[in-house]
mmCIF file with all atom_site columns, C-alpha atoms in Angstrom:
data_model
loop_
_atom_site.group_PDB
_atom_site.id
_atom_site.type_symbol
_atom_site.label_atom_id
_atom_site.label_alt_id
_atom_site.label_comp_id
_atom_site.label_asym_id
_atom_site.label_entity_id
_atom_site.label_seq_id
_atom_site.pdbx_PDB_ins_code
_atom_site.Cartn_x
_atom_site.Cartn_y
_atom_site.Cartn_z
_atom_site.occupancy
_atom_site.B_iso_or_equiv
_atom_site.pdbx_formal_charge
_atom_site.auth_seq_id
_atom_site.auth_comp_id
_atom_site.auth_asym_id
_atom_site.auth_atom_id
_atom_site.pdbx_PDB_model_num
ATOM 1   C CA . MET V 1 1   ? -25.772 -4.110  -22.881 1.00 0.00 ? 1   MET V CA 1
ATOM 2   C CA . VAL V 1 2   ? -22.491 -4.684  -21.086 1.00 0.00 ? 2   VAL V CA 1
ATOM 3   C CA . SER V 1 3   ? -20.710 -7.609  -22.706 1.00 0.00 ? 3   SER V CA 1
ATOM 4   C CA . ASP V 1 4   ? -21.012 -10.986 -20.985 1.00 0.00 ? 4   ASP V CA 1
ATOM 5   C CA . ASP V 1 5   ? -17.223 -11.294 -20.934 1.00 0.00 ? 5   ASP V CA 1
ATOM 6   C CA . LEU V 1 6   ? -16.883 -8.001  -19.043 1.00 0.00 ? 6   LEU V CA 1
ATOM 7   C CA . LEU V 1 7   ? -19.627 -8.986  -16.590 1.00 0.00 ? 7   LEU V CA 1
ATOM 8   C CA . GLN V 1 8   ? -17.853 -12.289 -15.883 1.00 0.00 ? 8   GLN V CA 1
ATOM 9   C CA . LYS V 1 9   ? -14.515 -10.541 -15.292 1.00 0.00 ? 9   LYS V CA 1
ATOM 10  C CA . LEU V 1 10  ? -16.133 -8.046  -12.918 1.00 0.00 ? 10  LEU V CA 1
ATOM 11  C CA . LYS V 1 11  ? -17.930 -10.838 -11.061 1.00 0.00 ? 11  LYS V CA 1
ATOM 12  C CA . ALA V 1 12  ? -14.671 -12.781 -10.678 1.00 0.00 ? 12  ALA V CA 1
ATOM 13  C CA . LEU V 1 13  ? -12.982 -9.684  -9.245  1.00 0.00 ? 13  LEU V CA 1
ATOM 14  C CA . ARG V 1 14  ? -15.835 -9.084  -6.833  1.00 0.00 ? 14  ARG V CA 1
ATOM 15  C CA . ASP V 1 15  ? -15.713 -12.706 -5.710  1.00 0.00 ? 15  ASP V CA 1
ATOM 16  C CA . GLY V 1 16  ? -11.936 -12.576 -5.206  1.00 0.00 ? 16  GLY V CA 1
ATOM 17  C CA . GLU V 1 17  ? -11.189 -15.103 -7.921  1.00 0.00 ? 17  GLU V CA 1
ATOM 18  C CA . GLY V 1 18  ? -7.836  -15.033 -9.671  1.00 0.00 ? 18  GLY V CA 1
ATOM 19  C CA . GLU V 1 19  ? -4.936  -12.663 -9.312  1.00 0.00 ? 19  GLU V CA 1
ATOM 20  C CA . ARG V 1 20  ? -5.741  -8.972  -8.990  1.00 0.00 ? 20  ARG V CA 1
ATOM 21  C CA . SER V 1 21  ? -3.948  -6.091  -10.632 1.00 0.00 ? 21  SER V CA 1
ATOM 22  C CA . PRO V 1 22  ? -4.350  -2.302  -10.379 1.00 0.00 ? 22  PRO V CA 1
ATOM 23  C CA . SER V 1 23  ? -5.233  -2.281  -14.087 1.00 0.00 ? 23  SER V CA 1
ATOM 24  C CA . ASP V 1 24  ? -8.420  -4.189  -13.166 1.00 0.00 ? 24  ASP V CA 1
ATOM 25  C CA . ALA V 1 25  ? -9.847  -0.743  -12.379 1.00 0.00 ? 25  ALA V CA 1
ATOM 26  C CA . LEU V 1 26  ? -10.019 -0.181  -16.128 1.00 0.00 ? 26  LEU V CA 1
ATOM 27  C CA . LEU V 1 27  ? -12.697 -2.898  -16.299 1.00 0.00 ? 27  LEU V CA 1
ATOM 28  C CA . LEU V 1 28  ? -14.999 -0.615  -14.318 1.00 0.00 ? 28  LEU V CA 1
ATOM 29  C CA . CYS V 1 29  ? -14.113 2.240   -16.658 1.00 0.00 ? 29  CYS V CA 1
ATOM 30  C CA . GLU V 1 30  ? -15.099 0.079   -19.616 1.00 0.00 ? 30  GLU V CA 1
ATOM 31  C CA . ALA V 1 31  ? -18.383 -0.815  -17.897 1.00 0.00 ? 31  ALA V CA 1
ATOM 32  C CA . LEU V 1 32  ? -19.087 2.904   -17.427 1.00 0.00 ? 32  LEU V CA 1
ATOM 33  C CA . LYS V 1 33  ? -18.264 3.560   -21.073 1.00 0.00 ? 33  LYS V CA 1
ATOM 34  C CA . GLN V 1 34  ? -20.582 0.796   -22.302 1.00 0.00 ? 34  GLN V CA 1
ATOM 35  C CA . LEU V 1 35  ? -23.408 1.716   -19.927 1.00 0.00 ? 35  LEU V CA 1
ATOM 36  C CA . ALA V 1 36  ? -23.173 5.398   -20.896 1.00 0.00 ? 36  ALA V CA 1
ATOM 37  C CA . THR V 1 37  ? -24.435 4.429   -24.341 1.00 0.00 ? 37  THR V CA 1
ATOM 38  C CA . GLU V 1 38  ? -26.857 1.674   -23.327 1.00 0.00 ? 38  GLU V CA 1
ATOM 39  C CA . ASN V 1 39  ? -28.497 2.443   -19.977 1.00 0.00 ? 39  ASN V CA 1
ATOM 40  C CA . ASP V 1 40  ? -30.950 5.352   -20.016 1.00 0.00 ? 40  ASP V CA 1
ATOM 41  C CA . ASP V 1 41  ? -30.235 6.496   -16.437 1.00 0.00 ? 41  ASP V CA 1
ATOM 42  C CA . ILE V 1 42  ? -26.462 6.483   -16.832 1.00 0.00 ? 42  ILE V CA 1
ATOM 43  C CA . LYS V 1 43  ? -26.674 7.923   -20.330 1.00 0.00 ? 43  LYS V CA 1
ATOM 44  C CA . GLU V 1 44  ? -28.741 10.829  -18.989 1.00 0.00 ? 44  GLU V CA 1
ATOM 45  C CA . GLU V 1 45  ? -26.308 11.447  -16.115 1.00 0.00 ? 45  GLU V CA 1
ATOM 46  C CA . VAL V 1 46  ? -23.290 11.465  -18.438 1.00 0.00 ? 46  VAL V CA 1
ATOM 47  C CA . GLU V 1 47  ? -25.049 13.770  -20.913 1.00 0.00 ? 47  GLU V CA 1
ATOM 48  C CA . ASP V 1 48  ? -26.039 16.229  -18.166 1.00 0.00 ? 48  ASP V CA 1
ATOM 49  C CA . MET V 1 49  ? -22.587 16.372  -16.534 1.00 0.00 ? 49  MET V CA 1
ATOM 50  C CA . ASP V 1 50  ? -20.013 18.984  -17.350 1.00 0.00 ? 50  ASP V CA 1
ATOM 51  C CA . THR V 1 51  ? -16.853 17.187  -18.436 1.00 0.00 ? 51  THR V CA 1
ATOM 52  C CA . ILE V 1 52  ? -14.600 16.168  -15.582 1.00 0.00 ? 52  ILE V CA 1
ATOM 53  C CA . LEU V 1 53  ? -11.146 14.672  -15.862 1.00 0.00 ? 53  LEU V CA 1
ATOM 54  C CA . VAL V 1 54  ? -10.127 12.436  -12.963 1.00 0.00 ? 54  VAL V CA 1
ATOM 55  C CA . GLN V 1 55  ? -6.566  11.247  -12.364 1.00 0.00 ? 55  GLN V CA 1
ATOM 56  C CA . PHE V 1 56  ? -6.143  8.141   -10.197 1.00 0.00 ? 56  PHE V CA 1
ATOM 57  C CA . ASP V 1 57  ? -2.865  7.326   -8.453  1.00 0.00 ? 57  ASP V CA 1
ATOM 58  C CA . TRP V 1 58  ? -2.174  3.973   -6.757  1.00 0.00 ? 58  TRP V CA 1
ATOM 59  C CA . THR V 1 59  ? 0.592   5.385   -4.599  1.00 0.00 ? 59  THR V CA 1
ATOM 60  C CA . ASP V 1 60  ? 2.209   2.179   -3.352  1.00 0.00 ? 60  ASP V CA 1
ATOM 61  C CA . VAL V 1 61  ? 2.561   0.493   -6.751  1.00 0.00 ? 61  VAL V CA 1
ATOM 62  C CA . GLY V 1 62  ? 3.151   3.461   -9.041  1.00 0.00 ? 62  GLY V CA 1
ATOM 63  C CA . TYR V 1 63  ? 0.066   2.826   -11.178 1.00 0.00 ? 63  TYR V CA 1
ATOM 64  C CA . LYS V 1 64  ? -1.890  5.719   -12.664 1.00 0.00 ? 64  LYS V CA 1
ATOM 65  C CA . TYR V 1 65  ? -4.922  5.979   -14.904 1.00 0.00 ? 65  TYR V CA 1
ATOM 66  C CA . TRP V 1 66  ? -7.446  8.626   -15.848 1.00 0.00 ? 66  TRP V CA 1
ATOM 67  C CA . VAL V 1 67  ? -11.137 8.895   -16.668 1.00 0.00 ? 67  VAL V CA 1
ATOM 68  C CA . LYS V 1 68  ? -12.859 11.644  -18.630 1.00 0.00 ? 68  LYS V CA 1
ATOM 69  C CA . VAL V 1 69  ? -16.648 11.749  -18.299 1.00 0.00 ? 69  VAL V CA 1
ATOM 70  C CA . GLY V 1 70  ? -19.357 14.252  -19.171 1.00 0.00 ? 70  GLY V CA 1
ATOM 71  C CA . GLU V 1 71  ? -21.318 15.889  -21.961 1.00 0.00 ? 71  GLU V CA 1
ATOM 72  C CA . GLY V 1 72  ? -22.297 12.437  -23.254 1.00 0.00 ? 72  GLY V CA 1
ATOM 73  C CA . GLU V 1 73  ? -18.768 11.033  -23.501 1.00 0.00 ? 73  GLU V CA 1
ATOM 74  C CA . VAL V 1 74  ? -16.656 8.589   -21.503 1.00 0.00 ? 74  VAL V CA 1
ATOM 75  C CA . ASP V 1 75  ? -12.981 7.933   -22.149 1.00 0.00 ? 75  ASP V CA 1
ATOM 76  C CA . TYR V 1 76  ? -10.182 6.474   -20.047 1.00 0.00 ? 76  TYR V CA 1
ATOM 77  C CA . GLY V 1 77  ? -6.603  5.295   -20.233 1.00 0.00 ? 77  GLY V CA 1
ATOM 78  C CA . GLU V 1 78  ? -3.467  4.347   -18.370 1.00 0.00 ? 78  GLU V CA 1
ATOM 79  C CA . GLY V 1 79  ? -0.878  6.886   -17.325 1.00 0.00 ? 79  GLY V CA 1
ATOM 80  C CA . GLU V 1 80  ? -1.037  10.558  -16.489 1.00 0.00 ? 80  GLU V CA 1
ATOM 81  C CA . VAL V 1 81  ? -3.235  13.187  -18.061 1.00 0.00 ? 81  VAL V CA 1
ATOM 82  C CA . ASP V 1 82  ? -2.622  16.917  -18.387 1.00 0.00 ? 82  ASP V CA 1
ATOM 83  C CA . ASP V 1 83  ? -4.642  19.269  -16.199 1.00 0.00 ? 83  ASP V CA 1
ATOM 84  C CA . PRO V 1 84  ? -7.038  16.920  -14.366 1.00 0.00 ? 84  PRO V CA 1
ATOM 85  C CA . SER V 1 85  ? -9.958  18.552  -12.561 1.00 0.00 ? 85  SER V CA 1
ATOM 86  C CA . VAL V 1 86  ? -9.349  16.228  -9.633  1.00 0.00 ? 86  VAL V CA 1
ATOM 87  C CA . THR V 1 87  ? -6.624  13.795  -8.577  1.00 0.00 ? 87  THR V CA 1
ATOM 88  C CA . MET V 1 88  ? -7.331  10.945  -6.181  1.00 0.00 ? 88  MET V CA 1
ATOM 89  C CA . LYS V 1 89  ? -4.503  9.090   -4.444  1.00 0.00 ? 89  LYS V CA 1
ATOM 90  C CA . ALA V 1 90  ? -4.605  5.978   -2.269  1.00 0.00 ? 90  ALA V CA 1
ATOM 91  C CA . THR V 1 91  ? -2.824  2.686   -1.698  1.00 0.00 ? 91  THR V CA 1
ATOM 92  C CA . SER V 1 92  ? -3.862  -0.447  -3.543  1.00 0.00 ? 92  SER V CA 1
ATOM 93  C CA . THR V 1 93  ? -5.433  -1.785  -0.329  1.00 0.00 ? 93  THR V CA 1
ATOM 94  C CA . THR V 1 94  ? -7.660  1.287   -0.043  1.00 0.00 ? 94  THR V CA 1
ATOM 95  C CA . TRP V 1 95  ? -8.605  1.222   -3.740  1.00 0.00 ? 95  TRP V CA 1
ATOM 96  C CA . ALA V 1 96  ? -9.413  -2.493  -3.570  1.00 0.00 ? 96  ALA V CA 1
ATOM 97  C CA . GLY V 1 97  ? -11.496 -2.001  -0.432  1.00 0.00 ? 97  GLY V CA 1
ATOM 98  C CA . MET V 1 98  ? -13.464 0.835   -1.981  1.00 0.00 ? 98  MET V CA 1
ATOM 99  C CA . GLY V 1 99  ? -13.963 -1.146  -5.179  1.00 0.00 ? 99  GLY V CA 1
ATOM 100 C CA . ALA V 1 100 ? -15.283 -4.127  -3.226  1.00 0.00 ? 100 ALA V CA 1
ATOM 101 C CA . GLY V 1 101 ? -17.589 -1.926  -1.159  1.00 0.00 ? 101 GLY V CA 1
ATOM 102 C CA . GLU V 1 102 ? -15.715 -2.774  2.049   1.00 0.00 ? 102 GLU V CA 1
ATOM 103 C CA . ILE V 1 103 ? -14.415 0.777   2.523   1.00 0.00 ? 103 ILE V CA 1
ATOM 104 C CA . ASP V 1 104 ? -16.609 3.849   2.193   1.00 0.00 ? 104 ASP V CA 1
ATOM 105 C CA . SER V 1 105 ? -14.914 6.548   0.111   1.00 0.00 ? 105 SER V CA 1
ATOM 106 C CA . THR V 1 106 ? -16.059 9.328   2.461   1.00 0.00 ? 106 THR V CA 1
ATOM 107 C CA . SER V 1 107 ? -14.568 7.501   5.451   1.00 0.00 ? 107 SER V CA 1
ATOM 108 C CA . ALA V 1 108 ? -11.355 6.873   3.507   1.00 0.00 ? 108 ALA V CA 1
ATOM 109 C CA . TYR V 1 109 ? -11.139 10.580  2.659   1.00 0.00 ? 109 TYR V CA 1
ATOM 110 C CA . MET V 1 110 ? -11.865 11.710  6.223   1.00 0.00 ? 110 MET V CA 1
ATOM 111 C CA . SER V 1 111 ? -9.241  9.319   7.646   1.00 0.00 ? 111 SER V CA 1
ATOM 112 C CA . GLY V 1 112 ? -6.607  10.436  5.145   1.00 0.00 ? 112 GLY V CA 1
ATOM 113 C CA . ASP V 1 113 ? -6.445  7.074   3.375   1.00 0.00 ? 113 ASP V CA 1
ATOM 114 C CA . LEU V 1 114 ? -7.856  8.721   0.239   1.00 0.00 ? 114 LEU V CA 1
ATOM 115 C CA . GLN V 1 115 ? -6.295  12.027  -0.783  1.00 0.00 ? 115 GLN V CA 1
ATOM 116 C CA . ILE V 1 116 ? -8.249  14.274  -3.119  1.00 0.00 ? 116 ILE V CA 1
ATOM 117 C CA . ASP V 1 117 ? -6.569  17.245  -4.799  1.00 0.00 ? 117 ASP V CA 1
ATOM 118 C CA . GLY V 1 118 ? -8.533  19.627  -6.979  1.00 0.00 ? 118 GLY V CA 1
ATOM 119 C CA . ASN V 1 119 ? -12.269 20.043  -7.369  1.00 0.00 ? 119 ASN V CA 1
ATOM 120 C CA . LEU V 1 120 ? -13.983 18.079  -4.585  1.00 0.00 ? 120 LEU V CA 1
ATOM 121 C CA . GLN V 1 121 ? -17.370 18.483  -6.321  1.00 0.00 ? 121 GLN V CA 1
ATOM 122 C CA . ASP V 1 122 ? -15.976 16.665  -9.370  1.00 0.00 ? 122 ASP V CA 1
ATOM 123 C CA . ALA V 1 123 ? -14.780 13.839  -7.129  1.00 0.00 ? 123 ALA V CA 1
ATOM 124 C CA . ILE V 1 124 ? -18.256 13.590  -5.590  1.00 0.00 ? 124 ILE V CA 1
ATOM 125 C CA . ALA V 1 125 ? -19.944 13.656  -9.021  1.00 0.00 ? 125 ALA V CA 1
ATOM 126 C CA . TYR V 1 126 ? -17.651 10.890  -10.252 1.00 0.00 ? 126 TYR V CA 1
ATOM 127 C CA . GLY V 1 127 ? -18.372 8.842   -7.132  1.00 0.00 ? 127 GLY V CA 1
ATOM 128 C CA . GLU V 1 128 ? -22.107 9.237   -7.650  1.00 0.00 ? 128 GLU V CA 1
ATOM 129 C CA . ILE V 1 129 ? -21.980 8.021   -11.237 1.00 0.00 ? 129 ILE V CA 1
ATOM 130 C CA . ASN V 1 130 ? -19.811 5.082   -10.159 1.00 0.00 ? 130 ASN V CA 1
ATOM 131 C CA . GLY V 1 131 ? -22.411 4.219   -7.529  1.00 0.00 ? 131 GLY V CA 1
ATOM 132 C CA . LEU V 1 132 ? -25.080 4.187   -10.229 1.00 0.00 ? 132 LEU V CA 1
ATOM 133 C CA . VAL V 1 133 ? -22.881 1.955   -12.405 1.00 0.00 ? 133 VAL V CA 1
ATOM 134 C CA . GLY V 1 134 ? -22.495 -0.439  -9.471  1.00 0.00 ? 134 GLY V CA 1
ATOM 135 C CA . GLU V 1 135 ? -26.270 -0.647  -9.025  1.00 0.00 ? 135 GLU V CA 1
ATOM 136 C CA . VAL V 1 136 ? -26.836 -1.353  -12.720 1.00 0.00 ? 136 VAL V CA 1
ATOM 137 C CA . LEU V 1 137 ? -24.108 -4.017  -12.754 1.00 0.00 ? 137 LEU V CA 1
ATOM 138 C CA . LYS V 1 138 ? -25.751 -5.756  -9.783  1.00 0.00 ? 138 LYS V CA 1
ATOM 139 C CA . GLU V 1 139 ? -29.045 -5.809  -11.679 1.00 0.00 ? 139 GLU V CA 1
ATOM 140 C CA . LEU V 1 140 ? -27.342 -7.208  -14.777 1.00 0.00 ? 140 LEU V CA 1
ATOM 141 C CA . ARG V 1 141 ? -25.777 -9.983  -12.692 1.00 0.00 ? 141 ARG V CA 1
ATOM 142 C CA . GLY V 1 142 ? -29.189 -10.773 -11.216 1.00 0.00 ? 142 GLY V CA 1
ATOM 143 C CA . GLU V 1 143 ? -28.272 -9.786  -7.664  1.00 0.00 ? 143 GLU V CA 1
#
Protein backbone atom coordinates (compact mmCIF):
# COMPACT_ATOMS: atom_id res chain seq x y z
CA MET A 1 0.00 0.00 0.00
CA VAL A 2 1.00 3.65 0.10
CA SER A 3 4.13 4.00 2.19
CA ASP A 4 3.69 5.13 5.79
CA ASP A 5 6.18 7.95 5.21
CA LEU A 6 4.10 9.31 2.31
CA LEU A 7 0.88 9.03 4.33
CA GLN A 8 2.47 10.99 7.20
CA LYS A 9 3.69 13.73 4.85
CA LEU A 10 0.24 14.03 3.26
CA LYS A 11 -1.43 14.14 6.68
CA ALA A 12 0.95 16.88 7.84
CA LEU A 13 0.13 18.93 4.73
CA ARG A 14 -3.59 18.45 5.25
CA ASP A 15 -3.27 19.50 8.88
CA GLY A 16 -1.24 22.60 7.96
CA GLU A 17 1.90 21.43 9.73
CA GLY A 18 5.27 22.68 8.57
CA GLU A 19 6.20 24.91 5.68
CA ARG A 20 4.39 24.35 2.40
CA SER A 21 5.87 24.38 -1.06
CA PRO A 22 4.35 24.06 -4.55
CA SER A 23 6.41 20.89 -5.01
CA ASP A 24 4.26 19.29 -2.28
CA ALA A 25 1.79 18.60 -5.10
CA LEU A 26 4.18 15.89 -6.26
CA LEU A 27 3.37 13.96 -3.06
CA LEU A 28 -0.18 13.51 -4.36
CA CYS A 29 1.23 12.41 -7.71
CA GLU A 30 3.32 9.79 -5.93
CA ALA A 31 0.25 8.61 -4.00
CA LEU A 32 -1.61 8.22 -7.31
CA LYS A 33 1.32 6.30 -8.77
CA GLN A 34 1.51 3.92 -5.81
CA LEU A 35 -2.26 3.43 -5.60
CA ALA A 36 -2.48 2.74 -9.35
CA THR A 37 -0.57 -0.48 -8.74
CA GLU A 38 -2.05 -1.41 -5.35
CA ASN A 39 -5.70 -0.36 -5.11
CA ASP A 40 -8.09 -2.34 -7.33
CA ASP A 41 -10.50 0.56 -7.96
CA ILE A 42 -7.80 3.05 -8.90
CA LYS A 43 -5.86 0.44 -10.84
CA GLU A 44 -8.98 -0.32 -12.90
CA GLU A 45 -9.64 3.39 -13.56
CA VAL A 46 -6.05 4.01 -14.69
CA GLU A 47 -6.09 0.91 -16.92
CA ASP A 48 -9.39 1.93 -18.55
CA MET A 49 -8.37 5.55 -19.21
CA ASP A 50 -6.89 6.74 -22.46
CA THR A 51 -3.57 8.40 -21.67
CA ILE A 52 -3.86 12.04 -20.72
CA LEU A 53 -1.01 14.46 -20.15
CA VAL A 54 -1.78 17.29 -17.74
CA GLN A 55 0.43 20.37 -17.33
CA PHE A 56 0.05 22.32 -14.08
CA ASP A 57 1.15 25.94 -13.76
CA TRP A 58 1.36 27.78 -10.42
CA THR A 59 1.19 31.19 -12.04
CA ASP A 60 2.27 33.40 -9.13
CA VAL A 61 5.40 31.43 -8.20
CA GLY A 62 6.55 30.14 -11.58
CA TYR A 63 6.27 26.47 -10.63
CA LYS A 64 5.24 23.87 -13.20
CA TYR A 65 4.81 20.12 -13.13
CA TRP A 66 3.09 17.49 -15.23
CA VAL A 67 1.23 14.22 -14.77
CA LYS A 68 0.73 11.48 -17.34
CA VAL A 69 -1.97 8.93 -16.49
CA GLY A 70 -3.81 6.23 -18.41
CA GLU A 71 -3.56 2.81 -20.00
CA GLY A 72 -2.28 1.40 -16.70
CA GLU A 73 0.57 3.88 -16.23
CA VAL A 74 1.21 6.91 -14.04
CA ASP A 75 4.22 9.19 -14.38
CA TYR A 76 4.94 12.75 -13.27
CA GLY A 77 7.71 15.30 -13.02
CA GLU A 78 8.67 18.91 -12.52
CA GLY A 79 8.86 21.37 -15.37
CA GLU A 80 7.11 21.63 -18.70
CA VAL A 81 6.05 18.81 -20.97
CA ASP A 82 5.60 18.84 -24.74
CA ASP A 83 2.07 18.73 -26.13
CA PRO A 84 -0.09 18.35 -23.00
CA SER A 85 -3.72 17.36 -23.55
CA VAL A 86 -4.74 19.93 -20.96
CA THR A 87 -3.04 22.77 -19.09
CA MET A 88 -4.37 24.03 -15.77
CA LYS A 89 -3.25 27.38 -14.36
CA ALA A 90 -3.97 28.96 -10.98
CA THR A 91 -2.28 30.82 -8.15
CA SER A 92 -0.73 28.97 -5.23
CA THR A 93 -3.64 30.09 -3.02
CA THR A 94 -6.16 28.49 -5.38
CA TRP A 95 -4.12 25.29 -5.75
CA ALA A 96 -3.69 25.01 -1.98
CA GLY A 97 -7.40 25.60 -1.41
CA MET A 98 -8.38 22.96 -3.93
CA GLY A 99 -5.85 20.52 -2.48
CA ALA A 100 -7.23 21.05 1.02
CA GLY A 101 -10.81 20.65 -0.18
CA GLU A 102 -11.64 24.25 0.76
CA ILE A 103 -12.17 25.34 -2.86
CA ASP A 104 -14.23 23.34 -5.34
CA SER A 105 -12.44 23.02 -8.69
CA THR A 106 -15.65 23.64 -10.66
CA SER A 107 -16.29 26.86 -8.74
CA ALA A 108 -12.66 27.91 -9.23
CA TYR A 109 -12.99 27.30 -12.98
CA MET A 110 -16.32 29.13 -13.26
CA SER A 111 -14.95 32.15 -11.34
CA GLY A 112 -11.81 32.31 -13.46
CA ASP A 113 -9.48 31.40 -10.60
CA LEU A 114 -8.63 28.14 -12.39
CA GLN A 115 -7.85 28.41 -16.10
CA ILE A 116 -8.10 25.27 -18.20
CA ASP A 117 -6.68 25.20 -21.73
CA GLY A 118 -7.08 22.15 -23.93
CA ASN A 119 -9.32 19.13 -23.52
CA LEU A 120 -11.83 19.88 -20.75
CA GLN A 121 -12.89 16.21 -20.65
CA ASP A 122 -9.30 15.24 -19.78
CA ALA A 123 -9.31 17.80 -16.96
CA ILE A 124 -12.57 16.32 -15.64
CA ALA A 125 -11.23 12.75 -15.91
CA TYR A 126 -8.09 13.73 -14.02
CA GLY A 127 -10.17 15.44 -11.34
CA GLU A 128 -12.32 12.34 -10.94
CA ILE A 129 -9.34 10.05 -10.44
CA ASN A 130 -7.86 12.53 -7.94
CA GLY A 131 -11.15 12.47 -6.05
CA LEU A 132 -10.94 8.68 -5.87
CA VAL A 133 -7.34 8.92 -4.63
CA GLY A 134 -8.48 11.33 -1.92
CA GLU A 135 -11.16 8.89 -0.75
CA VAL A 136 -8.70 6.00 -0.60
CA LEU A 137 -6.15 8.11 1.30
CA LYS A 138 -8.82 9.03 3.88
CA GLU A 139 -9.57 5.33 4.36
CA LEU A 140 -5.87 4.54 4.76
CA ARG A 141 -5.55 7.25 7.41
CA GLY A 142 -8.56 5.81 9.23
CA GLU A 143 -10.78 8.84 8.69
